[in-house]
Each structure stands twice: as C-alpha cells, then as structure tokens.
C-alpha cells in the first residue's frame, strides 16, 4: 500500500472561451489517483468538508479505487480557481482550509502496511496543517520511503524564506524529491534549479528530479545526472501535469521494487539507466495529461500503449 497525504480541493477552471468547469483536484490527491490508475494501491489522507464539493471528492476517490480513511469535517471544502491563459497555462486563486489535528497520533492506523509515503504542495507549507504533516512524516520516516514535491504556491505562501525553510525540512526526510524549475528558482533565486537539486541530493535525498516544461525533465542521483526530452503532444491545458509526472515517478520506483525503508540504501544506488527510464515514464504520463482537459492522469493501459 502507498499513502499520499495532503490537500484535496475543487478546481474551478475558468477561461474566456468556455463555461466554468469544476474538477476534483489538489496536488497530493491527484497523485493518489494517478498512482491508483497506474495499478498501485494507494490511499489518500486529507481533509474536505461535509458539503456538495466534499461529496464530489468522495465519489471521485471511490470511482478511482482510492481509500480515504479521514472523514469529512464541518469546514468548507477548499477551492482553487484556475484561470486559463490563451496558451493553456493556469494561474490560481485559492479558498483554503488546512488543518489535520492529531494526525501523528494516528500513525499506526493510517500507515499500517504502507511502504511509501508521498506528500507536498500546500499541505507542507500552510499552517497549522503543515505542522501535522511534518510530524507524521517524521514519525513514518524510519518505516517507509518518503517522496516529496514542494509544488510551491507563491500566491498562498508569499514569504519565500518561510517556504524555503519548510521545503528543507521535508527534503531532509525525503528519499525522492521532484520539483519544477520555477519552484526552485523562486525558492533559490541566486542559483540554478540544477544546483539546488544537487544541494538537495547532498542533504540526503537519493534522487532529485527537476521538471522543466518543454525542455524535458532532468534528474540527479549518486550515479550521476540524466535528462530526457519532453514528448511531443498537443496541449489542451497544463492542470495536473506535474502531479501525473509525480505519480508516474513514484509508480516507476515501485515497479523497480525500491519502496520501503529497508530498501533505502538500494535506492541510493540507483543506476543512471534506471533514473533515465523513470524520467521517460513520468514525462510520458505528464504528456498524456496535458493532451486533455483538467487533472486527468493516464491509466496503466494507456501507458502501456504505443506512444
């Protein structure tokens, strides 16, 4: 079992050319669904409200065979409004509630049978919930592989020094980190994204991957550095592309049987060939997602079909 902890919300997609569309979203939740569609049993730990949008989230998780052990609460379900530009890129506005009191105390119940724990995005930056997530990841680290995607939201967390400190707390616990070049350049404007990735590798991660849009992903491990081109595709919008990439990156790690704390040293010895294959697989998943509307990650069958 894989466990994803973080926010879920409703993406209200707005453009000048189409009516508003409401999709279930949230970066960690998208990762959980992406993993399930790729054939990896994954549960989602997060919060949502006991309201119409919350029921949309429950249905979406059930429809994708993703268990959700934390029940709804009395606060409203969070909403992100994605405004699409002419080229399909999204800018976001948020109405958020993020609070998971007592999460670490439920570690044994929530993580029973878990070999890998993924987190990131708003869940690791927005207090008070971020403190709960950090406590759970700290408690889980001796037992599971930890993967992390900062997925920074400067419109929500405006204090870059705080965001940098939060990211470094999670990086110190992570085995695999994925971040966009935009995230890393915002967090560390005085050095390249690749130099930051190398620094995070030196801080203890086994693999650090940087997504670079149309330039394709780049990654670094103790074996060296690898990059692959971005697959050629028609872009409908970019909503959820990074989450599909993250899910496929985690899925490829599981396919290599490198999940579980007992495989931590083996993961640190990952080869350049393995790293390159992981980048190719994840880039292909992201390409499928951008070719259709919303955060709609591919299935395992779609990934097995010829490109």
mmCIF file of N, CA and C in Angstrom, residues 141 145-148 170-178 197-209 219-225 249 253 258 260 263-272 274-275 278:
data_model
loop_
_atom_site.group_PDB
_atom_site.id
_atom_site.type_symbol
_atom_site.label_atom_id
_atom_site.label_comp_id
_atom_site.label_asym_id
_atom_site.label_seq_id
_atom_site.Cartn_x
_atom_site.Cartn_y
_atom_site.Cartn_z
ATOM 1 N N UNK A 141 9.227 8.146 8.768
ATOM 2 C CA UNK A 141 10.483 8.026 8.027
ATOM 3 C C UNK A 141 11.252 6.731 8.295
ATOM 4 N N UNK A 145 9.590 4.560 2.555
ATOM 5 C CA UNK A 145 10.183 5.503 1.611
ATOM 6 C C UNK A 145 9.359 6.788 1.639
ATOM 7 N N UNK A 146 10.026 7.937 1.583
ATOM 8 C CA UNK A 146 9.333 9.231 1.592
ATOM 9 C C UNK A 146 9.606 9.937 0.263
ATOM 10 N N UNK A 147 8.545 10.379 -0.399
ATOM 11 C CA UNK A 147 8.689 11.184 -1.610
ATOM 12 C C UNK A 147 8.006 12.527 -1.374
ATOM 13 N N UNK A 148 8.519 13.560 -2.066
ATOM 14 C CA UNK A 148 8.111 14.936 -1.747
ATOM 15 C C UNK A 148 8.162 15.794 -2.998
ATOM 16 N N UNK A 170 11.278 19.112 4.804
ATOM 17 C CA UNK A 170 10.770 17.902 4.159
ATOM 18 C C UNK A 170 11.843 17.232 3.304
ATOM 19 N N UNK A 171 12.680 18.020 2.656
ATOM 20 C CA UNK A 171 13.768 17.439 1.869
ATOM 21 C C UNK A 171 14.673 16.594 2.763
ATOM 22 N N UNK A 172 14.909 17.052 3.990
ATOM 23 C CA UNK A 172 15.780 16.315 4.912
ATOM 24 C C UNK A 172 15.234 14.934 5.248
ATOM 25 N N UNK A 173 13.921 14.738 5.062
ATOM 26 C CA UNK A 173 13.293 13.447 5.352
ATOM 27 C C UNK A 173 13.022 12.627 4.090
ATOM 28 N N UNK A 174 13.207 13.225 2.912
ATOM 29 C CA UNK A 174 12.760 12.609 1.665
ATOM 30 C C UNK A 174 13.829 11.746 1.024
ATOM 31 N N UNK A 175 13.369 10.673 0.386
ATOM 32 C CA UNK A 175 14.241 9.824 -0.414
ATOM 33 C C UNK A 175 14.226 10.243 -1.880
ATOM 34 N N UNK A 176 13.068 10.659 -2.364
ATOM 35 C CA UNK A 176 12.916 11.124 -3.742
ATOM 36 C C UNK A 176 12.181 12.456 -3.713
ATOM 37 N N UNK A 177 12.742 13.444 -4.402
ATOM 38 C CA UNK A 177 12.152 14.772 -4.468
ATOM 39 C C UNK A 177 11.950 15.134 -5.935
ATOM 40 N N UNK A 178 10.784 15.669 -6.246
ATOM 41 C CA UNK A 178 10.521 16.232 -7.570
ATOM 42 C C UNK A 178 10.115 17.681 -7.389
ATOM 43 N N UNK A 197 19.031 21.255 -6.942
ATOM 44 C CA UNK A 197 18.800 19.810 -6.903
ATOM 45 C C UNK A 197 20.039 19.076 -6.401
ATOM 46 N N UNK A 198 21.200 19.498 -6.845
ATOM 47 C CA UNK A 198 22.440 18.864 -6.366
ATOM 48 C C UNK A 198 22.613 19.083 -4.861
ATOM 49 N N UNK A 199 22.250 20.278 -4.394
ATOM 50 C CA UNK A 199 22.354 20.562 -2.959
ATOM 51 C C UNK A 199 21.379 19.698 -2.170
ATOM 52 N N UNK A 200 20.177 19.511 -2.696
ATOM 53 C CA UNK A 200 19.204 18.658 -2.011
ATOM 54 C C UNK A 200 19.650 17.205 -2.025
ATOM 55 N N UNK A 201 20.302 16.767 -3.078
ATOM 56 C CA UNK A 201 20.871 15.417 -3.084
ATOM 57 C C UNK A 201 21.913 15.288 -1.986
ATOM 58 N N UNK A 202 22.768 16.286 -1.850
ATOM 59 C CA UNK A 202 23.795 16.261 -0.807
ATOM 60 C C UNK A 202 23.182 16.296 0.584
ATOM 61 N N UNK A 203 21.962 16.843 0.702
ATOM 62 C CA UNK A 203 21.286 16.900 2.000
ATOM 63 C C UNK A 203 20.713 15.552 2.421
ATOM 64 N N UNK A 204 20.720 14.563 1.504
ATOM 65 C CA UNK A 204 20.302 13.226 1.912
ATOM 66 C C UNK A 204 19.373 12.499 0.979
ATOM 67 N N UNK A 205 18.760 13.186 0.016
ATOM 68 C CA UNK A 205 17.859 12.503 -0.908
ATOM 69 C C UNK A 205 18.635 11.523 -1.785
ATOM 70 N N UNK A 206 17.959 10.472 -2.227
ATOM 71 C CA UNK A 206 18.579 9.515 -3.151
ATOM 72 C C UNK A 206 18.445 9.969 -4.594
ATOM 73 N N UNK A 207 17.339 10.628 -4.911
ATOM 74 C CA UNK A 207 17.057 11.109 -6.262
ATOM 75 C C UNK A 207 16.371 12.458 -6.154
ATOM 76 N N UNK A 208 16.806 13.423 -6.972
ATOM 77 C CA UNK A 208 16.110 14.704 -7.092
ATOM 78 C C UNK A 208 15.859 14.948 -8.572
ATOM 79 N N UNK A 209 14.616 15.235 -8.908
ATOM 80 C CA UNK A 209 14.198 15.436 -10.288
ATOM 81 C C UNK A 209 13.664 16.844 -10.452
ATOM 82 N N UNK A 219 17.290 14.810 -13.885
ATOM 83 C CA UNK A 219 17.392 14.238 -12.562
ATOM 84 C C UNK A 219 18.822 13.964 -12.169
ATOM 85 N N UNK A 220 19.038 13.858 -10.869
ATOM 86 C CA UNK A 220 20.382 13.595 -10.355
ATOM 87 C C UNK A 220 20.283 12.565 -9.229
ATOM 88 N N UNK A 221 21.236 11.653 -9.232
ATOM 89 C CA UNK A 221 21.382 10.668 -8.164
ATOM 90 C C UNK A 221 22.871 10.532 -7.888
ATOM 91 N N UNK A 222 23.234 9.637 -6.985
ATOM 92 C CA UNK A 222 24.655 9.443 -6.717
ATOM 93 C C UNK A 222 25.400 8.849 -7.907
ATOM 94 N N UNK A 223 24.660 8.233 -8.826
ATOM 95 C CA UNK A 223 25.291 7.679 -10.030
ATOM 96 C C UNK A 223 25.588 8.742 -11.085
ATOM 97 N N UNK A 224 24.971 9.918 -10.961
ATOM 98 C CA UNK A 224 25.191 10.978 -11.945
ATOM 99 C C UNK A 224 23.902 11.670 -12.332
ATOM 100 N N UNK A 225 23.909 12.308 -13.495
ATOM 101 C CA UNK A 225 22.786 13.126 -13.944
ATOM 102 C C UNK A 225 22.216 12.570 -15.247
ATOM 103 N N UNK A 249 6.450 8.881 -11.543
ATOM 104 C CA UNK A 249 7.790 8.749 -10.979
ATOM 105 C C UNK A 249 7.763 7.793 -9.786
ATOM 106 N N UNK A 253 9.274 3.832 -9.453
ATOM 107 C CA UNK A 253 10.114 3.411 -8.322
ATOM 108 C C UNK A 253 9.558 2.128 -7.702
ATOM 109 N N UNK A 258 11.784 -0.650 -5.245
ATOM 110 C CA UNK A 258 12.696 0.152 -4.431
ATOM 111 C C UNK A 258 11.968 0.892 -3.316
ATOM 112 N N UNK A 260 10.015 1.126 0.413
ATOM 113 C CA UNK A 260 10.185 0.546 1.740
ATOM 114 C C UNK A 260 11.500 0.994 2.352
ATOM 115 N N UNK A 263 14.738 -0.744 1.819
ATOM 116 C CA UNK A 263 15.404 -0.638 0.516
ATOM 117 C C UNK A 263 16.047 0.734 0.317
ATOM 118 N N UNK A 264 16.159 1.499 1.380
ATOM 119 C CA UNK A 264 16.683 2.862 1.274
ATOM 120 C C UNK A 264 18.099 2.882 0.688
ATOM 121 N N UNK A 265 18.963 2.017 1.142
ATOM 122 C CA UNK A 265 20.331 2.015 0.621
ATOM 123 C C UNK A 265 20.376 1.532 -0.818
ATOM 124 N N UNK A 266 19.514 0.597 -1.172
ATOM 125 C CA UNK A 266 19.434 0.149 -2.566
ATOM 126 C C UNK A 266 18.967 1.283 -3.465
ATOM 127 N N UNK A 267 18.003 2.069 -2.991
ATOM 128 C CA UNK A 267 17.531 3.221 -3.755
ATOM 129 C C UNK A 267 18.655 4.229 -3.964
ATOM 130 N N UNK A 268 19.510 4.399 -2.979
ATOM 131 C CA UNK A 268 20.630 5.322 -3.123
ATOM 132 C C UNK A 268 21.620 4.853 -4.198
ATOM 133 N N UNK A 269 21.575 3.570 -4.534
ATOM 134 C CA UNK A 269 22.470 3.034 -5.551
ATOM 135 C C UNK A 269 21.801 2.917 -6.921
ATOM 136 N N UNK A 270 20.710 3.627 -7.120
ATOM 137 C CA UNK A 270 20.001 3.587 -8.393
ATOM 138 C C UNK A 270 20.956 3.927 -9.538
ATOM 139 N N UNK A 271 20.819 3.225 -10.662
ATOM 140 C CA UNK A 271 21.722 3.444 -11.795
ATOM 141 C C UNK A 271 21.203 4.566 -12.683
ATOM 142 N N UNK A 272 22.082 5.070 -13.547
ATOM 143 C CA UNK A 272 21.651 6.098 -14.494
ATOM 144 C C UNK A 272 20.622 5.549 -15.467
ATOM 145 N N UNK A 274 18.339 3.275 -14.780
ATOM 146 C CA UNK A 274 17.069 3.259 -14.062
ATOM 147 C C UNK A 274 16.493 4.662 -13.920
ATOM 148 N N UNK A 275 17.342 5.626 -13.599
ATOM 149 C CA UNK A 275 16.884 7.002 -13.468
ATOM 150 C C UNK A 275 16.330 7.518 -14.795
ATOM 151 N N UNK A 278 12.927 6.084 -15.455
ATOM 152 C CA UNK A 278 11.926 6.725 -14.607
ATOM 153 C C UNK A 278 11.516 8.078 -15.179
#
